Amino acid sequence: GAVVSQHPSRVICKSGTSVKIECRSLDFQATTMFWYRQFPKKSLMLMATSNEGSKATYEQGVEKDKFLINHASLTLSTLTVTSAHPEDSSFYICSASTGPTYEQYFGPGTRLTVT
Amino acid sequence: AQSVAQPEDQVNVAEGNPLTVKCTYSVSGNPYLFWYVQYPNRGLQFLLKYITGDNLVKGSYGFEAEFNKSQTSFHLKKPSALVSDSALYFCAVRDDNQGGKLIFGQGTELSVKP
Protein backbone atom coordinates (compact mmCIF):
# COMPACT_ATOMS: atom_id res chain seq x y z
CA GLY A 1 0.00 0.00 0.00
CA ALA A 2 0.82 3.72 0.18
CA VAL A 3 1.86 4.17 -3.43
CA VAL A 4 2.47 7.60 -4.91
CA SER A 5 2.92 8.15 -8.61
CA GLN A 6 4.21 11.10 -10.60
CA HIS A 7 3.60 11.96 -14.21
CA PRO A 8 5.52 12.51 -16.34
CA SER A 9 8.73 10.85 -15.21
CA ARG A 10 10.74 12.98 -17.61
CA VAL A 11 9.86 16.12 -19.51
CA ILE A 12 11.79 18.41 -21.80
CA CYS A 13 10.32 21.79 -22.56
CA LYS A 14 11.43 24.97 -24.25
CA SER A 15 12.29 28.09 -22.37
CA GLY A 16 9.23 30.27 -21.81
CA THR A 17 6.69 27.48 -21.86
CA SER A 18 4.81 26.02 -18.89
CA VAL A 19 4.86 22.43 -17.74
CA LYS A 20 2.56 20.58 -15.36
CA ILE A 21 3.64 17.71 -13.10
CA GLU A 22 1.06 15.48 -11.47
CA CYS A 23 1.35 13.70 -8.14
CA ARG A 24 -1.21 11.04 -7.29
CA SER A 25 -1.79 8.90 -4.23
CA LEU A 26 -3.00 5.61 -5.68
CA ASP A 27 -4.35 3.75 -2.68
CA PHE A 28 -4.96 6.28 0.04
CA GLN A 29 -6.41 9.72 0.51
CA ALA A 30 -3.71 12.32 0.82
CA THR A 31 -4.83 15.25 2.90
CA THR A 32 -1.39 16.77 2.62
CA MET A 33 1.10 16.76 -0.22
CA PHE A 34 4.60 18.15 -0.27
CA TRP A 35 6.66 19.28 -3.25
CA TYR A 36 10.45 19.06 -3.17
CA ARG A 37 13.17 20.08 -5.55
CA GLN A 38 16.49 18.26 -5.74
CA PHE A 39 19.68 19.28 -7.51
CA PRO A 40 22.17 16.59 -8.61
CA LYS A 41 23.53 14.66 -5.64
CA LYS A 42 22.10 17.24 -3.29
CA SER A 43 19.54 17.21 -0.57
CA LEU A 44 15.85 17.78 -1.07
CA MET A 45 14.58 21.30 -0.70
CA LEU A 46 10.95 21.67 0.34
CA MET A 47 9.17 24.05 -2.00
CA ALA A 48 5.65 24.01 -0.65
CA THR A 49 3.07 22.14 1.38
CA SER A 50 -0.43 21.74 0.05
CA ASN A 51 -3.52 20.69 1.92
CA GLU A 52 -6.53 19.50 -0.02
CA GLY A 53 -8.94 22.29 -0.78
CA SER A 54 -6.79 25.12 0.46
CA LYS A 55 -3.97 27.27 -0.83
CA ALA A 56 -0.45 25.91 -0.72
CA THR A 57 2.04 27.18 1.82
CA TYR A 58 5.30 28.09 0.12
CA GLU A 59 8.74 28.02 1.68
CA GLN A 60 10.72 31.20 1.88
CA GLY A 61 12.34 32.08 -1.40
CA VAL A 62 10.01 29.99 -3.56
CA GLU A 63 8.05 32.08 -6.06
CA LYS A 64 4.40 31.15 -5.77
CA ASP A 65 3.54 32.73 -9.11
CA LYS A 66 6.17 30.68 -10.85
CA PHE A 67 5.49 27.35 -9.16
CA LEU A 68 1.72 26.99 -9.10
CA ILE A 69 0.44 24.23 -6.86
CA ASN A 70 -3.09 22.89 -6.92
CA HIS A 71 -4.44 20.21 -4.59
CA ALA A 72 -7.97 19.89 -5.84
CA SER A 73 -8.72 16.38 -4.64
CA LEU A 74 -7.59 13.94 -1.99
CA THR A 75 -5.61 11.95 -4.54
CA LEU A 76 -4.13 14.56 -6.85
CA SER A 77 -1.83 17.53 -6.56
CA THR A 78 -0.24 19.35 -9.49
CA LEU A 79 2.83 21.53 -9.78
CA THR A 80 2.94 23.87 -12.77
CA VAL A 81 6.22 25.52 -13.61
CA THR A 82 5.25 28.65 -15.48
CA SER A 83 7.45 30.40 -18.01
CA ALA A 84 10.16 27.85 -17.45
CA HIS A 85 13.82 28.78 -17.76
CA PRO A 86 16.93 26.59 -17.90
CA GLU A 87 17.62 27.27 -14.21
CA ASP A 88 14.33 25.54 -13.40
CA SER A 89 15.79 22.30 -14.68
CA SER A 90 15.81 19.93 -11.75
CA PHE A 91 14.41 16.76 -10.23
CA TYR A 92 11.01 17.41 -8.66
CA ILE A 93 9.71 14.97 -6.06
CA CYS A 94 6.34 14.94 -4.36
CA SER A 95 5.25 13.18 -1.21
CA ALA A 96 1.81 12.51 0.19
CA SER A 97 0.46 11.82 3.63
CA THR A 98 -2.87 11.34 5.34
CA GLY A 99 -2.17 14.38 7.48
CA PRO A 100 0.56 16.96 8.01
CA THR A 101 2.22 15.10 10.86
CA TYR A 102 1.77 11.62 9.48
CA GLU A 103 4.24 9.57 7.48
CA GLN A 104 5.12 10.86 4.01
CA TYR A 105 5.19 8.53 1.02
CA PHE A 106 7.34 9.69 -1.86
CA GLY A 107 6.71 9.64 -5.56
CA PRO A 108 9.38 8.46 -8.03
CA GLY A 109 10.23 12.00 -9.13
CA THR A 110 10.05 13.99 -12.37
CA ARG A 111 13.13 15.09 -14.26
CA LEU A 112 12.51 18.49 -15.84
CA THR A 113 14.88 19.80 -18.47
CA VAL A 114 14.32 23.26 -19.89
CA THR A 115 16.16 23.99 -23.12
CA ALA B 1 14.85 25.16 14.58
CA GLN B 2 15.07 21.48 13.85
CA SER B 3 18.03 20.25 11.85
CA VAL B 4 19.98 17.15 10.97
CA ALA B 5 23.56 16.83 9.83
CA GLN B 6 25.27 14.09 7.90
CA PRO B 7 28.97 14.77 8.36
CA GLU B 8 30.17 12.47 5.57
CA ASP B 9 29.52 13.21 1.91
CA GLN B 10 30.71 9.75 0.97
CA VAL B 11 31.25 6.42 2.69
CA ASN B 12 33.18 3.61 1.04
CA VAL B 13 32.83 0.05 2.28
CA ALA B 14 33.92 -3.35 1.03
CA GLU B 15 31.18 -5.87 0.38
CA GLY B 16 30.54 -8.03 3.43
CA ASN B 17 31.88 -5.46 5.87
CA PRO B 18 29.67 -3.59 8.31
CA LEU B 19 28.60 -0.10 7.30
CA THR B 20 27.68 2.99 9.25
CA VAL B 21 26.20 6.20 7.87
CA LYS B 22 26.23 8.96 10.44
CA CYS B 23 23.51 11.42 11.37
CA THR B 24 23.23 13.89 14.21
CA TYR B 25 20.20 15.96 15.02
CA SER B 26 19.18 19.12 16.78
CA VAL B 27 15.55 19.39 17.85
CA SER B 28 13.38 21.02 20.42
CA GLY B 29 11.02 18.51 21.91
CA ASN B 30 10.74 14.86 20.92
CA PRO B 31 12.66 13.91 17.77
CA TYR B 32 10.89 12.10 14.96
CA LEU B 33 13.76 10.74 12.87
CA PHE B 34 13.80 8.98 9.53
CA TRP B 35 16.21 7.35 7.11
CA TYR B 36 15.56 7.22 3.38
CA VAL B 37 17.52 5.76 0.47
CA GLN B 38 17.57 7.09 -3.06
CA TYR B 39 18.77 5.23 -6.13
CA PRO B 40 19.77 7.22 -9.25
CA ASN B 41 16.88 9.10 -10.85
CA ARG B 42 14.42 7.64 -8.39
CA GLY B 43 12.33 8.96 -5.53
CA LEU B 44 13.03 8.28 -1.89
CA GLN B 45 12.43 4.90 -0.33
CA PHE B 46 11.65 4.71 3.37
CA LEU B 47 14.08 2.60 5.42
CA LEU B 48 13.14 3.15 9.03
CA LYS B 49 11.98 5.66 11.60
CA TYR B 50 12.27 6.46 15.27
CA ILE B 51 9.25 7.95 16.98
CA THR B 52 9.40 6.47 20.45
CA GLY B 53 10.25 3.21 22.16
CA ASP B 54 13.34 1.05 21.69
CA ASN B 55 16.48 2.92 20.81
CA LEU B 56 17.45 0.27 18.25
CA VAL B 57 15.18 0.48 15.26
CA LYS B 58 15.12 -2.23 12.62
CA GLY B 59 14.11 -1.36 9.09
CA SER B 60 14.01 -2.53 5.52
CA TYR B 61 16.75 -4.47 3.66
CA GLY B 62 18.57 -5.42 6.87
CA PHE B 63 19.25 -1.84 7.95
CA GLU B 64 18.97 -0.65 11.51
CA ALA B 65 19.59 2.60 13.35
CA GLU B 66 20.38 3.43 16.92
CA PHE B 67 18.80 6.45 18.57
CA ASN B 68 21.25 7.95 21.06
CA LYS B 69 19.76 10.80 23.02
CA SER B 70 22.92 11.77 24.90
CA GLN B 71 24.92 12.03 21.67
CA THR B 72 21.95 13.34 19.64
CA SER B 73 22.74 10.79 16.98
CA PHE B 74 20.77 8.42 14.80
CA HIS B 75 23.37 6.47 12.83
CA LEU B 76 22.31 4.00 10.17
CA LYS B 77 23.97 0.59 10.26
CA LYS B 78 24.07 -2.72 8.50
CA PRO B 79 26.13 -5.71 9.63
CA SER B 80 27.13 -6.85 6.15
CA ALA B 81 27.08 -4.49 3.17
CA LEU B 82 25.97 -5.50 -0.31
CA VAL B 83 27.03 -3.92 -3.60
CA SER B 84 23.35 -3.23 -4.20
CA ASP B 85 23.30 -1.01 -1.10
CA SER B 86 25.27 1.59 -3.05
CA ALA B 87 23.01 4.65 -3.17
CA LEU B 88 22.37 8.07 -1.64
CA TYR B 89 21.14 8.01 1.97
CA PHE B 90 19.24 10.77 3.70
CA CYS B 91 18.56 11.31 7.36
CA ALA B 92 15.55 13.50 8.15
CA VAL B 93 13.70 14.98 11.09
CA ARG B 94 10.02 15.79 11.04
CA ASP B 95 9.11 19.21 12.37
CA ASP B 96 5.58 18.96 13.70
CA ASN B 97 5.69 22.63 14.66
CA GLN B 98 5.95 23.48 10.97
CA GLY B 99 3.16 21.43 9.50
CA GLY B 100 5.00 18.13 9.68
CA LYS B 101 7.59 19.02 7.07
CA LEU B 102 10.65 16.85 6.77
CA ILE B 103 14.03 18.50 7.13
CA PHE B 104 16.71 16.52 5.36
CA GLY B 105 20.40 16.16 5.94
CA GLN B 106 22.83 16.80 3.15
CA GLY B 107 22.89 13.19 2.07
CA THR B 108 25.67 10.59 2.16
CA GLU B 109 26.67 8.63 -0.88
CA LEU B 110 27.40 5.04 0.03
CA SER B 111 29.65 3.06 -2.27
CA VAL B 112 30.04 -0.67 -1.66
CA LYS B 113 32.78 -2.31 -3.68
CA PRO B 114 33.03 -6.05 -4.38
PDB file of C-alpha atoms in Angstrom:
ATOM      1  CA  GLY A   1       0.000   0.000   0.000  1.00  0.00           C
ATOM      2  CA  ALA A   2       0.823   3.717   0.182  1.00  0.00           C
ATOM      3  CA  VAL A   3       1.865   4.170  -3.427  1.00  0.00           C
ATOM      4  CA  VAL A   4       2.469   7.595  -4.905  1.00  0.00           C
ATOM      5  CA  SER A   5       2.916   8.153  -8.612  1.00  0.00           C
ATOM      6  CA  GLN A   6       4.208  11.103 -10.598  1.00  0.00           C
ATOM      7  CA  HIS A   7       3.595  11.964 -14.209  1.00  0.00           C
ATOM      8  CA  PRO A   8       5.515  12.511 -16.337  1.00  0.00           C
ATOM      9  CA  SER A   9       8.730  10.853 -15.209  1.00  0.00           C
ATOM     10  CA  ARG A  10      10.738  12.977 -17.612  1.00  0.00           C
ATOM     11  CA  VAL A  11       9.862  16.118 -19.507  1.00  0.00           C
ATOM     12  CA  ILE A  12      11.795  18.411 -21.796  1.00  0.00           C
ATOM     13  CA  CYS A  13      10.319  21.794 -22.562  1.00  0.00           C
ATOM     14  CA  LYS A  14      11.426  24.971 -24.254  1.00  0.00           C
ATOM     15  CA  SER A  15      12.291  28.095 -22.367  1.00  0.00           C
ATOM     16  CA  GLY A  16       9.227  30.271 -21.811  1.00  0.00           C
ATOM     17  CA  THR A  17       6.694  27.477 -21.856  1.00  0.00           C
ATOM     18  CA  SER A  18       4.811  26.020 -18.892  1.00  0.00           C
ATOM     19  CA  VAL A  19       4.858  22.428 -17.740  1.00  0.00           C
ATOM     20  CA  LYS A  20       2.559  20.577 -15.363  1.00  0.00           C
ATOM     21  CA  ILE A  21       3.638  17.713 -13.104  1.00  0.00           C
ATOM     22  CA  GLU A  22       1.056  15.480 -11.468  1.00  0.00           C
ATOM     23  CA  CYS A  23       1.346  13.704  -8.139  1.00  0.00           C
ATOM     24  CA  ARG A  24      -1.207  11.040  -7.294  1.00  0.00           C
ATOM     25  CA  SER A  25      -1.793   8.905  -4.233  1.00  0.00           C
ATOM     26  CA  LEU A  26      -2.996   5.606  -5.677  1.00  0.00           C
ATOM     27  CA  ASP A  27      -4.349   3.748  -2.685  1.00  0.00           C
ATOM     28  CA  PHE A  28      -4.959   6.276   0.038  1.00  0.00           C
ATOM     29  CA  GLN A  29      -6.406   9.718   0.515  1.00  0.00           C
ATOM     30  CA  ALA A  30      -3.709  12.322   0.819  1.00  0.00           C
ATOM     31  CA  THR A  31      -4.831  15.246   2.897  1.00  0.00           C
ATOM     32  CA  THR A  32      -1.394  16.771   2.623  1.00  0.00           C
ATOM     33  CA  MET A  33       1.102  16.758  -0.221  1.00  0.00           C
ATOM     34  CA  PHE A  34       4.600  18.153  -0.270  1.00  0.00           C
ATOM     35  CA  TRP A  35       6.658  19.280  -3.251  1.00  0.00           C
ATOM     36  CA  TYR A  36      10.448  19.065  -3.171  1.00  0.00           C
ATOM     37  CA  ARG A  37      13.174  20.081  -5.547  1.00  0.00           C
ATOM     38  CA  GLN A  38      16.490  18.263  -5.744  1.00  0.00           C
ATOM     39  CA  PHE A  39      19.681  19.285  -7.508  1.00  0.00           C
ATOM     40  CA  PRO A  40      22.167  16.593  -8.608  1.00  0.00           C
ATOM     41  CA  LYS A  41      23.526  14.663  -5.644  1.00  0.00           C
ATOM     42  CA  LYS A  42      22.096  17.239  -3.290  1.00  0.00           C
ATOM     43  CA  SER A  43      19.535  17.213  -0.570  1.00  0.00           C
ATOM     44  CA  LEU A  44      15.850  17.777  -1.066  1.00  0.00           C
ATOM     45  CA  MET A  45      14.579  21.297  -0.696  1.00  0.00           C
ATOM     46  CA  LEU A  46      10.945  21.667   0.342  1.00  0.00           C
ATOM     47  CA  MET A  47       9.165  24.046  -2.004  1.00  0.00           C
ATOM     48  CA  ALA A  48       5.650  24.010  -0.648  1.00  0.00           C
ATOM     49  CA  THR A  49       3.070  22.145   1.376  1.00  0.00           C
ATOM     50  CA  SER A  50      -0.428  21.743   0.052  1.00  0.00           C
ATOM     51  CA  ASN A  51      -3.523  20.694   1.919  1.00  0.00           C
ATOM     52  CA  GLU A  52      -6.529  19.499  -0.018  1.00  0.00           C
ATOM     53  CA  GLY A  53      -8.942  22.286  -0.779  1.00  0.00           C
ATOM     54  CA  SER A  54      -6.786  25.123   0.463  1.00  0.00           C
ATOM     55  CA  LYS A  55      -3.965  27.267  -0.832  1.00  0.00           C
ATOM     56  CA  ALA A  56      -0.451  25.910  -0.724  1.00  0.00           C
ATOM     57  CA  THR A  57       2.044  27.183   1.818  1.00  0.00           C
ATOM     58  CA  TYR A  58       5.301  28.093   0.118  1.00  0.00           C
ATOM     59  CA  GLU A  59       8.741  28.016   1.678  1.00  0.00           C
ATOM     60  CA  GLN A  60      10.719  31.200   1.882  1.00  0.00           C
ATOM     61  CA  GLY A  61      12.343  32.080  -1.405  1.00  0.00           C
ATOM     62  CA  VAL A  62      10.008  29.992  -3.565  1.00  0.00           C
ATOM     63  CA  GLU A  63       8.048  32.077  -6.063  1.00  0.00           C
ATOM     64  CA  LYS A  64       4.397  31.152  -5.766  1.00  0.00           C
ATOM     65  CA  ASP A  65       3.536  32.732  -9.114  1.00  0.00           C
ATOM     66  CA  LYS A  66       6.167  30.682 -10.846  1.00  0.00           C
ATOM     67  CA  PHE A  67       5.490  27.355  -9.161  1.00  0.00           C
ATOM     68  CA  LEU A  68       1.717  26.987  -9.098  1.00  0.00           C
ATOM     69  CA  ILE A  69       0.438  24.228  -6.860  1.00  0.00           C
ATOM     70  CA  ASN A  70      -3.087  22.891  -6.921  1.00  0.00           C
ATOM     71  CA  HIS A  71      -4.436  20.211  -4.595  1.00  0.00           C
ATOM     72  CA  ALA A  72      -7.966  19.892  -5.836  1.00  0.00           C
ATOM     73  CA  SER A  73      -8.717  16.383  -4.644  1.00  0.00           C
ATOM     74  CA  LEU A  74      -7.586  13.938  -1.993  1.00  0.00           C
ATOM     75  CA  THR A  75      -5.608  11.952  -4.543  1.00  0.00           C
ATOM     76  CA  LEU A  76      -4.132  14.560  -6.852  1.00  0.00           C
ATOM     77  CA  SER A  77      -1.825  17.528  -6.563  1.00  0.00           C
ATOM     78  CA  THR A  78      -0.240  19.351  -9.485  1.00  0.00           C
ATOM     79  CA  LEU A  79       2.827  21.535  -9.777  1.00  0.00           C
ATOM     80  CA  THR A  80       2.940  23.870 -12.768  1.00  0.00           C
ATOM     81  CA  VAL A  81       6.223  25.516 -13.609  1.00  0.00           C
ATOM     82  CA  THR A  82       5.251  28.654 -15.482  1.00  0.00           C
ATOM     83  CA  SER A  83       7.453  30.405 -18.010  1.00  0.00           C
ATOM     84  CA  ALA A  84      10.156  27.852 -17.446  1.00  0.00           C
ATOM     85  CA  HIS A  85      13.818  28.778 -17.762  1.00  0.00           C
ATOM     86  CA  PRO A  86      16.932  26.587 -17.897  1.00  0.00           C
ATOM     87  CA  GLU A  87      17.617  27.272 -14.215  1.00  0.00           C
ATOM     88  CA  ASP A  88      14.326  25.543 -13.397  1.00  0.00           C
ATOM     89  CA  SER A  89      15.792  22.296 -14.684  1.00  0.00           C
ATOM     90  CA  SER A  90      15.811  19.926 -11.748  1.00  0.00           C
ATOM     91  CA  PHE A  91      14.409  16.759 -10.234  1.00  0.00           C
ATOM     92  CA  TYR A  92      11.014  17.411  -8.656  1.00  0.00           C
ATOM     93  CA  ILE A  93       9.711  14.969  -6.062  1.00  0.00           C
ATOM     94  CA  CYS A  94       6.341  14.938  -4.360  1.00  0.00           C
ATOM     95  CA  SER A  95       5.252  13.177  -1.209  1.00  0.00           C
ATOM     96  CA  ALA A  96       1.815  12.511   0.185  1.00  0.00           C
ATOM     97  CA  SER A  97       0.462  11.820   3.630  1.00  0.00           C
ATOM     98  CA  THR A  98      -2.872  11.343   5.341  1.00  0.00           C
ATOM     99  CA  GLY A  99      -2.167  14.381   7.476  1.00  0.00           C
ATOM    100  CA  PRO A 100       0.556  16.963   8.012  1.00  0.00           C
ATOM    101  CA  THR A 101       2.219  15.096  10.860  1.00  0.00           C
ATOM    102  CA  TYR A 102       1.775  11.625   9.476  1.00  0.00           C
ATOM    103  CA  GLU A 103       4.244   9.572   7.485  1.00  0.00           C
ATOM    104  CA  GLN A 104       5.118  10.856   4.012  1.00  0.00           C
ATOM    105  CA  TYR A 105       5.194   8.527   1.015  1.00  0.00           C
ATOM    106  CA  PHE A 106       7.341   9.690  -1.862  1.00  0.00           C
ATOM    107  CA  GLY A 107       6.713   9.642  -5.561  1.00  0.00           C
ATOM    108  CA  PRO A 108       9.378   8.462  -8.028  1.00  0.00           C
ATOM    109  CA  GLY A 109      10.233  11.996  -9.132  1.00  0.00           C
ATOM    110  CA  THR A 110      10.052  13.991 -12.368  1.00  0.00           C
ATOM    111  CA  ARG A 111      13.128  15.094 -14.264  1.00  0.00           C
ATOM    112  CA  LEU A 112      12.508  18.493 -15.843  1.00  0.00           C
ATOM    113  CA  THR A 113      14.884  19.798 -18.472  1.00  0.00           C
ATOM    114  CA  VAL A 114      14.320  23.264 -19.886  1.00  0.00           C
ATOM    115  CA  THR A 115      16.159  23.991 -23.123  1.00  0.00           C
TER     116      THR A 115
ATOM    117  CA  ALA B   1      14.849  25.157  14.583  1.00  0.00           C
ATOM    118  CA  GLN B   2      15.071  21.476  13.847  1.00  0.00           C
ATOM    119  CA  SER B   3      18.031  20.250  11.853  1.00  0.00           C
ATOM    120  CA  VAL B   4      19.982  17.152  10.969  1.00  0.00           C
ATOM    121  CA  ALA B   5      23.560  16.830   9.829  1.00  0.00           C
ATOM    122  CA  GLN B   6      25.271  14.091   7.904  1.00  0.00           C
ATOM    123  CA  PRO B   7      28.968  14.768   8.360  1.00  0.00           C
ATOM    124  CA  GLU B   8      30.174  12.473   5.574  1.00  0.00           C
ATOM    125  CA  ASP B   9      29.518  13.214   1.907  1.00  0.00           C
ATOM    126  CA  GLN B  10      30.706   9.746   0.969  1.00  0.00           C
ATOM    127  CA  VAL B  11      31.245   6.424   2.692  1.00  0.00           C
ATOM    128  CA  ASN B  12      33.185   3.609   1.038  1.00  0.00           C
ATOM    129  CA  VAL B  13      32.826   0.047   2.281  1.00  0.00           C
ATOM    130  CA  ALA B  14      33.923  -3.352   1.030  1.00  0.00           C
ATOM    131  CA  GLU B  15      31.176  -5.868   0.378  1.00  0.00           C
ATOM    132  CA  GLY B  16      30.535  -8.034   3.428  1.00  0.00           C
ATOM    133  CA  ASN B  17      31.885  -5.462   5.867  1.00  0.00           C
ATOM    134  CA  PRO B  18      29.672  -3.587   8.307  1.00  0.00           C
ATOM    135  CA  LEU B  19      28.601  -0.104   7.303  1.00  0.00           C
ATOM    136  CA  THR B  20      27.682   2.994   9.252  1.00  0.00           C
ATOM    137  CA  VAL B  21      26.199   6.201   7.870  1.00  0.00           C
ATOM    138  CA  LYS B  22      26.230   8.959  10.436  1.00  0.00           C
ATOM    139  CA  CYS B  23      23.505  11.417  11.374  1.00  0.00           C
ATOM    140  CA  THR B  24      23.233  13.893  14.206  1.00  0.00           C
ATOM    141  CA  TYR B  25      20.203  15.958  15.024  1.00  0.00           C
ATOM    142  CA  SER B  26      19.183  19.123  16.780  1.00  0.00           C
ATOM    143  CA  VAL B  27      15.550  19.392  17.846  1.00  0.00           C
ATOM    144  CA  SER B  28      13.384  21.022  20.422  1.00  0.00           C
ATOM    145  CA  GLY B  29      11.025  18.507  21.906  1.00  0.00           C
ATOM    146  CA  ASN B  30      10.742  14.862  20.917  1.00  0.00           C
ATOM    147  CA  PRO B  31      12.656  13.909  17.774  1.00  0.00           C
ATOM    148  CA  TYR B  32      10.893  12.103  14.963  1.00  0.00           C
ATOM    149  CA  LEU B  33      13.759  10.737  12.872  1.00  0.00           C
ATOM    150  CA  PHE B  34      13.804   8.981   9.525  1.00  0.00           C
ATOM    151  CA  TRP B  35      16.213   7.348   7.112  1.00  0.00           C
ATOM    152  CA  TYR B  36      15.556   7.215   3.382  1.00  0.00           C
ATOM    153  CA  VAL B  37      17.516   5.759   0.472  1.00  0.00           C
ATOM    154  CA  GLN B  38      17.569   7.094  -3.062  1.00  0.00           C
ATOM    155  CA  TYR B  39      18.767   5.227  -6.132  1.00  0.00           C
ATOM    156  CA  PRO B  40      19.775   7.216  -9.247  1.00  0.00           C
ATOM    157  CA  ASN B  41      16.883   9.103 -10.845  1.00  0.00           C
ATOM    158  CA  ARG B  42      14.419   7.645  -8.388  1.00  0.00           C
ATOM    159  CA  GLY B  43      12.334   8.962  -5.526  1.00  0.00           C
ATOM    160  CA  LEU B  44      13.029   8.276  -1.889  1.00  0.00           C
ATOM    161  CA  GLN B  45      12.425   4.902  -0.331  1.00  0.00           C
ATOM    162  CA  PHE B  46      11.652   4.706   3.367  1.00  0.00           C
ATOM    163  CA  LEU B  47      14.082   2.603   5.418  1.00  0.00           C
ATOM    164  CA  LEU B  48      13.136   3.150   9.030  1.00  0.00           C
ATOM    165  CA  LYS B  49      11.984   5.656  11.605  1.00  0.00           C
ATOM    166  CA  TYR B  50      12.274   6.460  15.271  1.00  0.00           C
ATOM    167  CA  ILE B  51       9.246   7.951  16.983  1.00  0.00           C
ATOM    168  CA  THR B  52       9.401   6.470  20.452  1.00  0.00           C
ATOM    169  CA  GLY B  53      10.252   3.206  22.159  1.00  0.00           C
ATOM    170  CA  ASP B  54      13.336   1.051  21.691  1.00  0.00           C
ATOM    171  CA  ASN B  55      16.484   2.916  20.806  1.00  0.00           C
ATOM    172  CA  LEU B  56      17.450   0.268  18.253  1.00  0.00           C
ATOM    173  CA  VAL B  57      15.178   0.483  15.258  1.00  0.00           C
ATOM    174  CA  LYS B  58      15.118  -2.234  12.621  1.00  0.00           C
ATOM    175  CA  GLY B  59      14.114  -1.362   9.087  1.00  0.00           C
ATOM    176  CA  SER B  60      14.011  -2.533   5.518  1.00  0.00           C
ATOM    177  CA  TYR B  61      16.747  -4.466   3.662  1.00  0.00           C
ATOM    178  CA  GLY B  62      18.571  -5.415   6.868  1.00  0.00           C
ATOM    179  CA  PHE B  63      19.251  -1.841   7.952  1.00  0.00           C
ATOM    180  CA  GLU B  64      18.971  -0.647  11.512  1.00  0.00           C
ATOM    181  CA  ALA B  65      19.589   2.597  13.349  1.00  0.00           C
ATOM    182  CA  GLU B  66      20.375   3.434  16.921  1.00  0.00           C
ATOM    183  CA  PHE B  67      18.796   6.453  18.568  1.00  0.00           C
ATOM    184  CA  ASN B  68      21.253   7.946  21.064  1.00  0.00           C
ATOM    185  CA  LYS B  69      19.759  10.803  23.022  1.00  0.00           C
ATOM    186  CA  SER B  70      22.918  11.769  24.897  1.00  0.00           C
ATOM    187  CA  GLN B  71      24.917  12.031  21.668  1.00  0.00           C
ATOM    188  CA  THR B  72      21.946  13.345  19.638  1.00  0.00           C
ATOM    189  CA  SER B  73      22.736  10.792  16.978  1.00  0.00           C
ATOM    190  CA  PHE B  74      20.772   8.420  14.800  1.00  0.00           C
ATOM    191  CA  HIS B  75      23.372   6.472  12.827  1.00  0.00           C
ATOM    192  CA  LEU B  76      22.313   3.999  10.169  1.00  0.00           C
ATOM    193  CA  LYS B  77      23.969   0.595  10.261  1.00  0.00           C
ATOM    194  CA  LYS B  78      24.065  -2.721   8.497  1.00  0.00           C
ATOM    195  CA  PRO B  79      26.134  -5.707   9.629  1.00  0.00           C
ATOM    196  CA  SER B  80      27.134  -6.853   6.145  1.00  0.00           C
ATOM    197  CA  ALA B  81      27.077  -4.491   3.172  1.00  0.00           C
ATOM    198  CA  LEU B  82      25.967  -5.501  -0.311  1.00  0.00           C
ATOM    199  CA  VAL B  83      27.035  -3.924  -3.603  1.00  0.00           C
ATOM    200  CA  SER B  84      23.346  -3.227  -4.199  1.00  0.00           C
ATOM    201  CA  ASP B  85      23.297  -1.007  -1.095  1.00  0.00           C
ATOM    202  CA  SER B  86      25.266   1.592  -3.055  1.00  0.00           C
ATOM    203  CA  ALA B  87      23.015   4.649  -3.165  1.00  0.00           C
ATOM    204  CA  LEU B  88      22.366   8.069  -1.637  1.00  0.00           C
ATOM    205  CA  TYR B  89      21.144   8.012   1.965  1.00  0.00           C
ATOM    206  CA  PHE B  90      19.237  10.772   3.704  1.00  0.00           C
ATOM    207  CA  CYS B  91      18.559  11.310   7.358  1.00  0.00           C
ATOM    208  CA  ALA B  92      15.547  13.503   8.149  1.00  0.00           C
ATOM    209  CA  VAL B  93      13.704  14.975  11.093  1.00  0.00           C
ATOM    210  CA  ARG B  94      10.021  15.791  11.037  1.00  0.00           C
ATOM    211  CA  ASP B  95       9.107  19.210  12.374  1.00  0.00           C
ATOM    212  CA  ASP B  96       5.581  18.961  13.704  1.00  0.00           C
ATOM    213  CA  ASN B  97       5.685  22.630  14.665  1.00  0.00           C
ATOM    214  CA  GLN B  98       5.945  23.478  10.971  1.00  0.00           C
ATOM    215  CA  GLY B  99       3.164  21.426   9.496  1.00  0.00           C
ATOM    216  CA  GLY B 100       5.004  18.134   9.679  1.00  0.00           C
ATOM    217  CA  LYS B 101       7.585  19.020   7.069  1.00  0.00           C
ATOM    218  CA  LEU B 102      10.655  16.848   6.769  1.00  0.00           C
ATOM    219  CA  ILE B 103      14.035  18.503   7.127  1.00  0.00           C
ATOM    220  CA  PHE B 104      16.710  16.516   5.358  1.00  0.00           C
ATOM    221  CA  GLY B 105      20.395  16.162   5.943  1.00  0.00           C
ATOM    222  CA  GLN B 106      22.831  16.797   3.151  1.00  0.00           C
ATOM    223  CA  GLY B 107      22.892  13.187   2.071  1.00  0.00           C
ATOM    224  CA  THR B 108      25.665  10.592   2.155  1.00  0.00           C
ATOM    225  CA  GLU B 109      26.674   8.625  -0.885  1.00  0.00           C
ATOM    226  CA  LEU B 110      27.403   5.038   0.033  1.00  0.00           C
ATOM    227  CA  SER B 111      29.652   3.057  -2.265  1.00  0.00           C
ATOM    228  CA  VAL B 112      30.040  -0.672  -1.658  1.00  0.00           C
ATOM    229  CA  LYS B 113      32.782  -2.310  -3.681  1.00  0.00           C
ATOM    230  CA  PRO B 114      33.027  -6.048  -4.376  1.00  0.00           C
TER     231      PRO B 114
END
